[in-house]
Amino acid sequence: MGLAERSISESSDDIVIRPLELADLQRGISSDEDGENLDACFGLLGSQDKFFSVVYGLSKKDGHSAKHKMLARMAWKNAYNKVKAMRDPWEKFDIAQFRMEKARRHRYKALQKKWVTDEVLVKMDTAPFSHGAMRECFRMKKLSNFCHDDWSKAHNYVAKRYMNEATPPQTYYDDVKLQMDAKLWGEEYNRHNPPKKVDIFQMAVLELLERPGCPLFHVEHFIEGSYVKYNSNSGYVSSSKMRMTPHAFSHFTFERSGHELIVVDVQGVGDLYTDPQIHTAHGTEYGDGNLGTRGMALFFHSHVCNSICHSLGLSQFDLAPSEITKLQRQNRTSVSSKTRVRGTEEHVTLPTEEQRLDLNEYLRQRSQSSGCSTQEDDNIIADLNIASCESLDESVDESEDSAVAMSASRPRFARGPRIARRLSNPPGDEAPKDAGRRRRSGNSESAIQAQQTLLLAEADRQSAESLGVPSICNPPQPRLRFDSSSSECDSITRADMVNQEHEMKKFSAMVTRRSRPSRIMSPELQRDFLLALDVPRHDSVNIILGQVHLDMAKYYELNRFNEEGENYDRDAAVFHVMQAAHCGLVEGLLAAAQLLLGLPHYILPDTELSEAERDQVLGFAFLEEACRAGDRWSIIYVATALEQGIALPPGRSRNWVVADVLYERALTGSGEDDEGGYDAVMETPNYLLKARQAAMYLQGGHGLIKDPNRAGELYSEAAQLATEAMKGKLAAKYYMDAELAWGECEE
């Protein structure tokens, strides 16, 4: 029975995935002819668990026929023999000859946010075998806790040390924390069943106790294969390695963190990454490589959503038409390497002889789980060559077409049709057939994701069509996995796995509530979005996104995105200023309003809009929004326009009631806007504002009732402020105006 004839009839949501170990293979090739050891191998995780094998895609339920057990035993034996035949790639360096040292290992647990330490035995080469810009690398072997001084079974590690001896020790710990936090986001990404899973190296700090000064090293596993840098922390994208998974992973972290961070600088062997960088909204954590929102802007300038982004429910970052055209031209070469997302095509297989006995049950299972395989699986087993890392690297080349074949043995969910059904089913219609499985999964975040998807589906479909990418907006059902932060020599109990899974569920639920799309939401859509999350409305939901847009506009002004001697894309720069304003960012509101109203501006100072491009209504609306955010310059500008009737947009008239309120807010404000920036305007001091209020109350009109007594009080206060500002003549004038106002009261 070939793999193409098998189907996974049970749901994969509760499958427990753990690394394949040599002990598993040894248990699977016992000489016991009745196959009882194979059943025991399936029961490693308990009688109620399903064991997912990376060697063959068989379910426990179907593994009782003699032919089935024989094929399974052959698969185990083939894999075991090839693992056993693998030679140590560092055998020729004879690292075992070096002195054994006692060391203290410091590992960071990202979920618990704590450090754990243990003592290990290592042997390290005395000379570095490679170095980068800041660190040099040493070959090292670490003895497993279960090897009992057998260095032939020790694992290969790479120890890295900063070449600058003045590097503070805290830097080593900060680097590990960064990588382990990025690894946690990799775990969250994998829970959403992308076509290819990703992982990030387990990294630790090693303190050599027997050396003078107890020097520190970074240690991580040594992995053979071609090392590729897919993107950088400054917008670089590899032109020779046009992969979809690394960039979709970075985009995923931006949305799922609520724009608080993004994992970039993705590099490594295949989809096993190392040395990433995290940009945060504030730009203060994770070392000097954290470029903050500027780094986020650099990433999205070179990123166009692919089919993996859309299958994960990610939204396209808003780009100008000229930017979209440029990105489409750059990515045209990668379109030919079509990466198909699991569930977008149906694989047809024939039932086995056993399944033909109960054809109705087979069809029911097939419709529920879609766990069908292809004939390619037989070739995978026959041609399995896990001893060659180079062939593995070739098999995951940039086209990622192999993702379809490799994922064929895993359960498939028809995401595209499911979205169509969910959007087209009116209230009262029968729910989709797979709704029961989603309810049984017990994940409350799945319902939240469904509501988010329904809100963003139509807008994201239009964005996808503008980029020429098919929109598949339904986020996949998360797979429950445990944090693989433990090393190969740690003893992981079932209780540990349950605790880790529980913590991952809590983390995923928290992330789901913070998730925000990468595109700008209208106020109405934003309100519905937050109601779906059942969280209070927050006016600054798009503030970080607005800062990213504004930073992108500033990069255009600095000629970051154009060749030397060329002018920057003026239309794209203005577009991102407008997007920053639509996000409610105060600095963006001011820049956009000044451009639209033809006022002096310091962002894009060499850019002026034509009369046809200016919009007085929209520009004034942006200034009113800045008033609500507490910007003093905007408050005074709008108040003056409403008082004097100058620079008012069409359809607006003078309103002294609103002008008086705005003047009072400018006088009593803290001098800081909602973003904490000091925004005092010295050319419009407080005594002048008091005098303007007094003049309105003295004259009355435009909705404001005349009140000479109030006018006299305001003139008197203006005189006191002018005296404090050493404006004696002006203070005397205000005192006289106050007397005149009070004189009208006596009359």
mmCIF file of C-alpha atoms in Angstrom, residues 204-539:
data_model
loop_
_atom_site.group_PDB
_atom_site.id
_atom_site.type_symbol
_atom_site.label_atom_id
_atom_site.label_comp_id
_atom_site.label_asym_id
_atom_site.label_seq_id
_atom_site.Cartn_x
_atom_site.Cartn_y
_atom_site.Cartn_z
ATOM 1 C CA ALA A 204 22.282 30.273 24.674
ATOM 2 C CA VAL A 205 25.039 32.068 26.550
ATOM 3 C CA LEU A 206 27.948 29.830 27.558
ATOM 4 C CA GLU A 207 30.141 30.856 30.471
ATOM 5 C CA LEU A 208 33.466 28.991 30.556
ATOM 6 C CA LEU A 209 34.117 28.577 34.255
ATOM 7 C CA GLU A 210 37.672 27.235 34.049
ATOM 8 C CA ARG A 211 39.127 30.075 31.968
ATOM 9 C CA PRO A 212 40.438 33.336 33.414
ATOM 10 C CA GLY A 213 37.667 35.875 33.703
ATOM 11 C CA CYS A 214 34.977 33.298 32.769
ATOM 12 C CA PRO A 215 34.556 34.549 29.185
ATOM 13 C CA LEU A 216 31.147 34.422 27.517
ATOM 14 C CA PHE A 217 30.202 32.863 24.174
ATOM 15 C CA HIS A 218 27.062 32.498 22.131
ATOM 16 C CA VAL A 219 26.373 28.847 21.296
ATOM 17 C CA GLU A 220 23.978 27.318 18.788
ATOM 18 C CA HIS A 221 23.727 24.107 16.810
ATOM 19 C CA PHE A 222 25.878 23.624 13.754
ATOM 20 C CA ILE A 223 23.728 22.953 10.678
ATOM 21 C CA GLU A 224 25.147 21.950 7.322
ATOM 22 C CA GLY A 225 23.778 23.530 4.173
ATOM 23 C CA SER A 226 23.802 26.666 2.064
ATOM 24 C CA TYR A 227 23.521 29.789 4.196
ATOM 25 C CA VAL A 228 21.244 32.395 2.596
ATOM 26 C CA LYS A 229 20.329 35.928 3.662
ATOM 27 C CA TYR A 230 16.748 36.513 2.495
ATOM 28 C CA ASN A 231 16.247 40.058 3.776
ATOM 29 C CA SER A 232 18.028 42.533 6.005
ATOM 30 C CA ASN A 233 17.043 45.039 8.655
ATOM 31 C CA SER A 234 17.284 47.879 6.121
ATOM 32 C CA GLY A 235 15.017 46.758 3.302
ATOM 33 C CA TYR A 236 17.391 44.483 1.373
ATOM 34 C CA VAL A 237 15.730 41.586 -0.458
ATOM 35 C CA SER A 238 17.795 38.834 -2.052
ATOM 36 C CA SER A 239 17.330 38.963 -5.821
ATOM 37 C CA SER A 240 18.845 35.515 -6.325
ATOM 38 C CA LYS A 241 16.763 33.868 -3.607
ATOM 39 C CA MET A 242 13.201 35.033 -4.223
ATOM 40 C CA ARG A 243 11.510 33.133 -1.413
ATOM 41 C CA MET A 244 7.980 33.772 -0.200
ATOM 42 C CA THR A 245 8.127 32.205 3.261
ATOM 43 C CA PRO A 246 10.782 34.493 4.858
ATOM 44 C CA HIS A 247 9.009 37.679 3.775
ATOM 45 C CA ALA A 248 5.570 36.367 4.733
ATOM 46 C CA PHE A 249 6.978 35.524 8.175
ATOM 47 C CA SER A 250 8.253 39.090 8.632
ATOM 48 C CA HIS A 251 4.909 40.533 7.495
ATOM 49 C CA PHE A 252 3.075 38.156 9.850
ATOM 50 C CA THR A 253 4.997 39.377 12.907
ATOM 51 C CA PHE A 254 4.140 43.010 12.080
ATOM 52 C CA GLU A 255 0.399 42.390 11.951
ATOM 53 C CA ARG A 256 0.117 39.892 14.782
ATOM 54 C CA SER A 257 2.057 42.150 17.160
ATOM 55 C CA GLY A 258 -0.322 45.038 16.490
ATOM 56 C CA HIS A 259 2.452 46.946 14.665
ATOM 57 C CA GLU A 260 4.569 46.863 17.802
ATOM 58 C CA LEU A 261 7.424 44.926 16.171
ATOM 59 C CA ILE A 262 8.617 43.128 13.058
ATOM 60 C CA VAL A 263 11.173 40.317 12.739
ATOM 61 C CA VAL A 264 13.567 40.974 9.866
ATOM 62 C CA ASP A 265 17.134 40.167 8.859
ATOM 63 C CA VAL A 266 15.907 36.654 8.065
ATOM 64 C CA GLN A 267 18.821 34.380 7.179
ATOM 65 C CA GLY A 268 19.854 30.786 7.621
ATOM 66 C CA VAL A 269 19.731 27.332 6.048
ATOM 67 C CA GLY A 270 16.416 26.695 4.338
ATOM 68 C CA ASP A 271 13.735 27.814 6.757
ATOM 69 C CA LEU A 272 15.924 27.353 9.834
ATOM 70 C CA TYR A 273 16.908 30.921 10.660
ATOM 71 C CA THR A 274 19.524 32.512 12.863
ATOM 72 C CA ASP A 275 20.709 35.996 13.880
ATOM 73 C CA PRO A 276 17.424 37.819 13.148
ATOM 74 C CA GLN A 277 16.746 41.416 14.095
ATOM 75 C CA ILE A 278 13.611 42.867 15.645
ATOM 76 C CA HIS A 279 12.420 46.397 14.922
ATOM 77 C CA THR A 280 10.106 47.805 17.587
ATOM 78 C CA ALA A 281 7.769 50.795 17.471
ATOM 79 C CA HIS A 282 9.841 52.738 19.993
ATOM 80 C CA GLY A 283 13.202 51.594 18.644
ATOM 81 C CA THR A 284 14.797 51.278 22.076
ATOM 82 C CA GLU A 285 15.074 47.504 22.580
ATOM 83 C CA TYR A 286 17.154 44.769 20.964
ATOM 84 C CA GLY A 287 20.374 46.648 20.345
ATOM 85 C CA ASP A 288 21.609 49.069 17.726
ATOM 86 C CA GLY A 289 20.149 47.056 14.871
ATOM 87 C CA ASN A 290 16.652 48.068 15.946
ATOM 88 C CA LEU A 291 15.756 50.853 13.506
ATOM 89 C CA GLY A 292 12.251 51.333 14.871
ATOM 90 C CA THR A 293 9.518 52.473 12.498
ATOM 91 C CA ARG A 294 12.201 53.483 9.978
ATOM 92 C CA GLY A 295 13.193 49.835 9.646
ATOM 93 C CA MET A 296 9.531 48.877 9.223
ATOM 94 C CA ALA A 297 9.212 51.441 6.428
ATOM 95 C CA LEU A 298 12.263 50.014 4.665
ATOM 96 C CA PHE A 299 10.782 46.512 4.812
ATOM 97 C CA PHE A 300 7.385 47.448 3.394
ATOM 98 C CA HIS A 301 8.887 49.536 0.626
ATOM 99 C CA SER A 302 10.374 46.332 -0.813
ATOM 100 C CA HIS A 303 7.557 43.951 0.143
ATOM 101 C CA VAL A 304 4.614 42.929 -1.978
ATOM 102 C CA CYS A 305 2.213 40.418 -0.488
ATOM 103 C CA ASN A 306 2.407 36.921 -1.956
ATOM 104 C CA SER A 307 -0.021 34.029 -1.850
ATOM 105 C CA ILE A 308 1.289 32.934 1.559
ATOM 106 C CA CYS A 309 0.583 36.388 3.014
ATOM 107 C CA HIS A 310 -2.976 36.246 1.737
ATOM 108 C CA SER A 311 -3.512 32.676 2.924
ATOM 109 C CA LEU A 312 -2.536 33.842 6.431
ATOM 110 C CA GLY A 313 -5.075 36.659 6.262
ATOM 111 C CA LEU A 314 -2.417 39.392 6.062
ATOM 112 C CA SER A 315 -3.352 42.661 4.374
ATOM 113 C CA GLN A 316 -1.286 44.512 1.818
ATOM 114 C CA PHE A 317 0.535 47.586 3.096
ATOM 115 C CA ASP A 318 -0.763 50.689 1.317
ATOM 116 C CA LEU A 319 1.584 51.665 -1.512
ATOM 117 C CA ALA A 320 1.419 54.301 -4.208
ATOM 118 C CA PRO A 321 0.503 53.157 -7.754
ATOM 119 C CA SER A 322 4.037 53.856 -8.949
ATOM 120 C CA GLU A 323 5.465 51.710 -6.140
ATOM 121 C CA ILE A 324 3.132 48.837 -6.971
ATOM 122 C CA THR A 325 4.179 48.960 -10.620
ATOM 123 C CA LYS A 326 7.844 48.924 -9.664
ATOM 124 C CA LEU A 327 7.428 45.974 -7.291
ATOM 125 C CA GLN A 328 5.426 44.004 -9.848
ATOM 126 C CA ARG A 329 8.216 44.511 -12.356
ATOM 127 C CA GLN A 330 10.842 43.377 -9.834
ATOM 128 C CA ASN A 331 8.871 40.280 -8.803
ATOM 129 C CA ARG A 332 7.759 39.242 -12.278
ATOM 130 C CA THR A 333 10.557 36.681 -12.428
ATOM 131 C CA SER A 334 9.298 34.975 -9.280
ATOM 132 C CA VAL A 335 5.702 34.677 -10.484
ATOM 133 C CA SER A 336 6.621 31.747 -12.703
ATOM 134 C CA SER A 337 7.636 29.719 -9.637
ATOM 135 C CA LYS A 338 4.100 29.311 -8.440
ATOM 136 C CA THR A 339 3.862 28.489 -4.746
ATOM 137 C CA ARG A 340 0.552 26.885 -4.111
ATOM 138 C CA VAL A 341 -0.922 27.213 -0.673
ATOM 139 C CA ARG A 342 -2.298 24.084 0.907
ATOM 140 C CA GLY A 343 -5.981 23.759 0.158
ATOM 141 C CA THR A 344 -6.033 25.796 -3.065
ATOM 142 C CA GLU A 345 -6.069 22.700 -5.222
ATOM 143 C CA GLU A 346 -7.775 19.336 -4.761
ATOM 144 C CA HIS A 347 -5.767 16.111 -4.902
ATOM 145 C CA VAL A 348 -7.730 13.097 -6.110
ATOM 146 C CA THR A 349 -6.807 9.664 -4.736
ATOM 147 C CA LEU A 350 -8.397 6.248 -4.990
ATOM 148 C CA PRO A 351 -9.602 4.317 -1.908
ATOM 149 C CA THR A 352 -7.667 1.261 -0.797
ATOM 150 C CA GLU A 353 -9.096 -2.245 -0.770
ATOM 151 C CA GLU A 354 -9.830 -1.949 2.934
ATOM 152 C CA GLN A 355 -11.511 1.419 2.493
ATOM 153 C CA ARG A 356 -13.678 0.088 -0.326
ATOM 154 C CA LEU A 357 -15.402 -2.169 2.220
ATOM 155 C CA ASP A 358 -16.964 0.911 3.801
ATOM 156 C CA LEU A 359 -17.022 3.492 1.034
ATOM 157 C CA ASN A 360 -19.473 5.812 2.788
ATOM 158 C CA GLU A 361 -17.171 6.103 5.810
ATOM 159 C CA TYR A 362 -14.205 6.774 3.516
ATOM 160 C CA LEU A 363 -16.035 9.571 1.716
ATOM 161 C CA ARG A 364 -17.179 11.089 5.006
ATOM 162 C CA GLN A 365 -13.639 11.093 6.411
ATOM 163 C CA ARG A 366 -12.212 12.476 3.180
ATOM 164 C CA SER A 367 -14.697 15.356 3.090
ATOM 165 C CA GLN A 368 -14.025 16.293 6.708
ATOM 166 C CA SER A 369 -10.260 16.086 6.907
ATOM 167 C CA SER A 370 -9.167 16.416 3.265
ATOM 168 C CA GLY A 371 -6.198 14.362 4.391
ATOM 169 C CA CYS A 372 -5.295 13.025 0.985
ATOM 170 C CA SER A 373 -1.881 12.250 -0.403
ATOM 171 C CA THR A 374 -0.366 12.165 -3.826
ATOM 172 C CA GLN A 375 1.783 9.690 -5.665
ATOM 173 C CA GLU A 376 4.706 11.993 -5.010
ATOM 174 C CA ASP A 377 4.800 10.698 -1.431
ATOM 175 C CA ASP A 378 5.955 7.283 -2.642
ATOM 176 C CA ASN A 379 8.855 8.974 -4.386
ATOM 177 C CA ILE A 380 9.719 10.885 -1.242
ATOM 178 C CA ILE A 381 10.107 7.657 0.753
ATOM 179 C CA ALA A 382 11.964 5.880 -2.027
ATOM 180 C CA ASP A 383 14.349 8.782 -2.630
ATOM 181 C CA LEU A 384 14.756 9.854 0.984
ATOM 182 C CA ASN A 385 18.320 11.041 1.486
ATOM 183 C CA ILE A 386 18.555 12.693 4.850
ATOM 184 C CA ALA A 387 22.332 12.349 4.808
ATOM 185 C CA SER A 388 22.703 15.044 2.177
ATOM 186 C CA CYS A 389 22.052 18.548 3.414
ATOM 187 C CA GLU A 390 22.933 19.966 0.017
ATOM 188 C CA SER A 391 20.170 17.988 -1.637
ATOM 189 C CA LEU A 392 17.808 19.212 1.072
ATOM 190 C CA ASP A 393 18.771 22.783 0.328
ATOM 191 C CA GLU A 394 18.166 22.230 -3.353
ATOM 192 C CA SER A 395 14.779 20.710 -2.642
ATOM 193 C CA VAL A 396 13.687 23.895 -0.861
ATOM 194 C CA ASP A 397 14.917 26.256 -3.538
ATOM 195 C CA GLU A 398 13.326 29.583 -4.224
ATOM 196 C CA SER A 399 10.353 28.364 -6.179
ATOM 197 C CA GLU A 400 9.046 26.510 -3.090
ATOM 198 C CA ASP A 401 7.131 24.210 -5.432
ATOM 199 C CA SER A 402 8.197 21.320 -3.233
ATOM 200 C CA ALA A 403 5.911 22.692 -0.515
ATOM 201 C CA VAL A 404 2.991 21.199 -2.391
ATOM 202 C CA ALA A 405 4.458 17.703 -2.504
ATOM 203 C CA MET A 406 5.828 17.770 1.029
ATOM 204 C CA SER A 407 2.535 19.011 2.456
ATOM 205 C CA ALA A 408 0.430 16.503 0.555
ATOM 206 C CA SER A 409 0.534 14.007 3.423
ATOM 207 C CA ARG A 410 -0.733 16.629 5.870
ATOM 208 C CA PRO A 411 -4.419 17.523 6.320
ATOM 209 C CA ARG A 412 -5.639 20.134 3.857
ATOM 210 C CA PHE A 413 -8.267 22.763 4.495
ATOM 211 C CA ALA A 414 -9.993 24.358 1.535
ATOM 212 C CA ARG A 415 -9.464 27.938 2.620
ATOM 213 C CA GLY A 416 -10.578 29.690 -0.532
ATOM 214 C CA PRO A 417 -13.948 27.936 -0.851
ATOM 215 C CA ARG A 418 -14.488 28.249 2.906
ATOM 216 C CA ILE A 419 -14.239 32.035 2.716
ATOM 217 C CA ALA A 420 -16.660 32.084 -0.205
ATOM 218 C CA ARG A 421 -19.172 30.025 1.763
ATOM 219 C CA ARG A 422 -18.825 32.116 4.880
ATOM 220 C CA LEU A 423 -19.287 35.362 2.981
ATOM 221 C CA SER A 424 -22.191 34.079 0.909
ATOM 222 C CA ASN A 425 -24.186 32.279 3.630
ATOM 223 C CA PRO A 426 -26.950 34.609 4.842
ATOM 224 C CA PRO A 427 -28.190 34.436 8.440
ATOM 225 C CA GLY A 428 -30.109 31.283 9.071
ATOM 226 C CA ASP A 429 -28.316 29.221 6.438
ATOM 227 C CA GLU A 430 -26.609 26.002 7.324
ATOM 228 C CA ALA A 431 -23.071 26.502 8.626
ATOM 229 C CA PRO A 432 -20.138 25.044 6.682
ATOM 230 C CA LYS A 433 -19.382 21.408 7.337
ATOM 231 C CA ASP A 434 -16.049 22.183 8.920
ATOM 232 C CA ALA A 435 -17.546 24.560 11.486
ATOM 233 C CA GLY A 436 -17.940 21.704 13.937
ATOM 234 C CA ARG A 437 -14.241 20.928 13.815
ATOM 235 C CA ARG A 438 -13.416 24.566 14.511
ATOM 236 C CA ARG A 439 -15.733 24.526 17.508
ATOM 237 C CA ARG A 440 -14.221 21.308 18.804
ATOM 238 C CA SER A 441 -10.759 22.822 18.676
ATOM 239 C CA GLY A 442 -11.730 25.003 21.624
ATOM 240 C CA ASN A 443 -9.730 28.038 20.468
ATOM 241 C CA SER A 444 -11.550 31.267 21.259
ATOM 242 C CA GLU A 445 -9.116 33.176 19.084
ATOM 243 C CA SER A 446 -10.426 31.324 16.019
ATOM 244 C CA ALA A 447 -13.772 33.102 16.335
ATOM 245 C CA ILE A 448 -12.024 36.439 16.682
ATOM 246 C CA GLN A 449 -9.919 35.749 13.609
ATOM 247 C CA ALA A 450 -13.064 34.840 11.678
ATOM 248 C CA GLN A 451 -14.696 38.160 12.573
ATOM 249 C CA GLN A 452 -11.555 40.052 11.643
ATOM 250 C CA THR A 453 -11.404 38.269 8.321
ATOM 251 C CA LEU A 454 -15.004 39.056 7.459
ATOM 252 C CA LEU A 455 -14.409 42.731 8.202
ATOM 253 C CA LEU A 456 -11.266 42.952 6.071
ATOM 254 C CA ALA A 457 -12.083 40.492 3.280
ATOM 255 C CA GLU A 458 -13.591 42.932 0.796
ATOM 256 C CA ALA A 459 -10.973 45.654 1.290
ATOM 257 C CA ASP A 460 -8.106 43.178 1.120
ATOM 258 C CA ARG A 461 -9.500 41.562 -2.024
ATOM 259 C CA GLN A 462 -9.363 44.917 -3.795
ATOM 260 C CA SER A 463 -5.791 45.432 -2.585
ATOM 261 C CA ALA A 464 -4.800 41.984 -3.839
ATOM 262 C CA GLU A 465 -6.360 42.585 -7.239
ATOM 263 C CA SER A 466 -4.422 45.837 -7.615
ATOM 264 C CA LEU A 467 -1.206 43.862 -7.086
ATOM 265 C CA GLY A 468 -2.209 41.045 -9.397
ATOM 266 C CA VAL A 469 -2.121 38.503 -6.539
ATOM 267 C CA PRO A 470 -5.080 36.207 -5.865
ATOM 268 C CA SER A 471 -6.683 37.093 -2.555
ATOM 269 C CA ILE A 472 -7.026 34.218 -0.108
ATOM 270 C CA CYS A 473 -7.913 36.097 3.024
ATOM 271 C CA ASN A 474 -9.057 33.360 5.362
ATOM 272 C CA PRO A 475 -6.490 32.711 8.090
ATOM 273 C CA PRO A 476 -5.881 28.977 8.512
ATOM 274 C CA GLN A 477 -6.898 27.089 11.597
ATOM 275 C CA PRO A 478 -3.991 27.183 14.076
ATOM 276 C CA ARG A 479 -2.216 23.932 14.876
ATOM 277 C CA LEU A 480 -1.496 23.416 18.542
ATOM 278 C CA ARG A 481 2.230 23.031 19.072
ATOM 279 C CA PHE A 482 4.567 23.281 22.019
ATOM 280 C CA ASP A 483 7.533 25.584 22.281
ATOM 281 C CA SER A 484 10.588 23.779 20.963
ATOM 282 C CA SER A 485 12.989 25.810 23.029
ATOM 283 C CA SER A 486 14.596 22.830 24.691
ATOM 284 C CA SER A 487 17.768 21.336 23.373
ATOM 285 C CA GLU A 488 18.181 17.775 22.140
ATOM 286 C CA CYS A 489 19.602 16.548 25.420
ATOM 287 C CA ASP A 490 16.881 17.885 27.689
ATOM 288 C CA SER A 491 14.337 15.527 29.147
ATOM 289 C CA ILE A 492 10.883 16.711 28.081
ATOM 290 C CA THR A 493 8.056 15.139 30.044
ATOM 291 C CA ARG A 494 4.459 15.076 28.989
ATOM 292 C CA ALA A 495 3.653 17.569 31.761
ATOM 293 C CA ASP A 496 6.254 19.963 30.324
ATOM 294 C CA MET A 497 4.674 19.685 26.892
ATOM 295 C CA VAL A 498 1.192 20.359 28.291
ATOM 296 C CA ASN A 499 2.430 23.389 30.236
ATOM 297 C CA GLN A 500 4.251 24.769 27.221
ATOM 298 C CA GLU A 501 1.194 24.272 25.053
ATOM 299 C CA HIS A 502 -0.977 26.028 27.625
ATOM 300 C CA GLU A 503 1.413 28.976 27.695
ATOM 301 C CA MET A 504 1.495 29.085 23.896
ATOM 302 C CA LYS A 505 -2.314 29.229 23.855
ATOM 303 C CA LYS A 506 -2.260 32.178 26.234
ATOM 304 C CA PHE A 507 0.367 33.920 24.123
ATOM 305 C CA SER A 508 -1.612 33.258 20.934
ATOM 306 C CA ALA A 509 -4.811 34.613 22.508
ATOM 307 C CA MET A 510 -2.977 37.764 23.596
ATOM 308 C CA VAL A 511 -1.482 38.202 20.149
ATOM 309 C CA THR A 512 -4.876 37.731 18.497
ATOM 310 C CA ARG A 513 -6.357 40.557 20.533
ATOM 311 C CA ARG A 514 -3.503 42.872 19.578
ATOM 312 C CA SER A 515 -3.477 41.981 15.899
ATOM 313 C CA ARG A 516 -3.939 44.895 13.482
ATOM 314 C CA PRO A 517 -3.991 44.889 9.671
ATOM 315 C CA SER A 518 -1.155 46.469 7.694
ATOM 316 C CA ARG A 519 -3.503 48.643 5.694
ATOM 317 C CA ILE A 520 -5.334 51.707 6.931
ATOM 318 C CA MET A 521 -8.829 51.127 8.244
ATOM 319 C CA SER A 522 -11.568 53.691 7.915
ATOM 320 C CA PRO A 523 -13.057 54.967 11.199
ATOM 321 C CA GLU A 524 -16.175 52.857 10.650
ATOM 322 C CA LEU A 525 -14.186 49.703 9.875
ATOM 323 C CA GLN A 526 -11.857 50.433 12.777
ATOM 324 C CA ARG A 527 -14.825 50.678 15.154
ATOM 325 C CA ASP A 528 -16.292 47.392 13.934
ATOM 326 C CA PHE A 529 -12.853 45.778 14.119
ATOM 327 C CA LEU A 530 -12.391 46.731 17.764
ATOM 328 C CA LEU A 531 -15.947 45.705 18.635
ATOM 329 C CA ALA A 532 -15.205 42.273 17.173
ATOM 330 C CA LEU A 533 -12.202 42.038 19.509
ATOM 331 C CA ASP A 534 -14.352 43.189 22.446
ATOM 332 C CA VAL A 535 -11.809 45.804 23.496
ATOM 333 C CA PRO A 536 -12.354 49.516 24.203
ATOM 334 C CA ARG A 537 -11.819 51.892 21.322
ATOM 335 C CA HIS A 538 -8.414 53.526 21.190
ATOM 336 C CA ASP A 539 -7.864 56.569 19.011
#
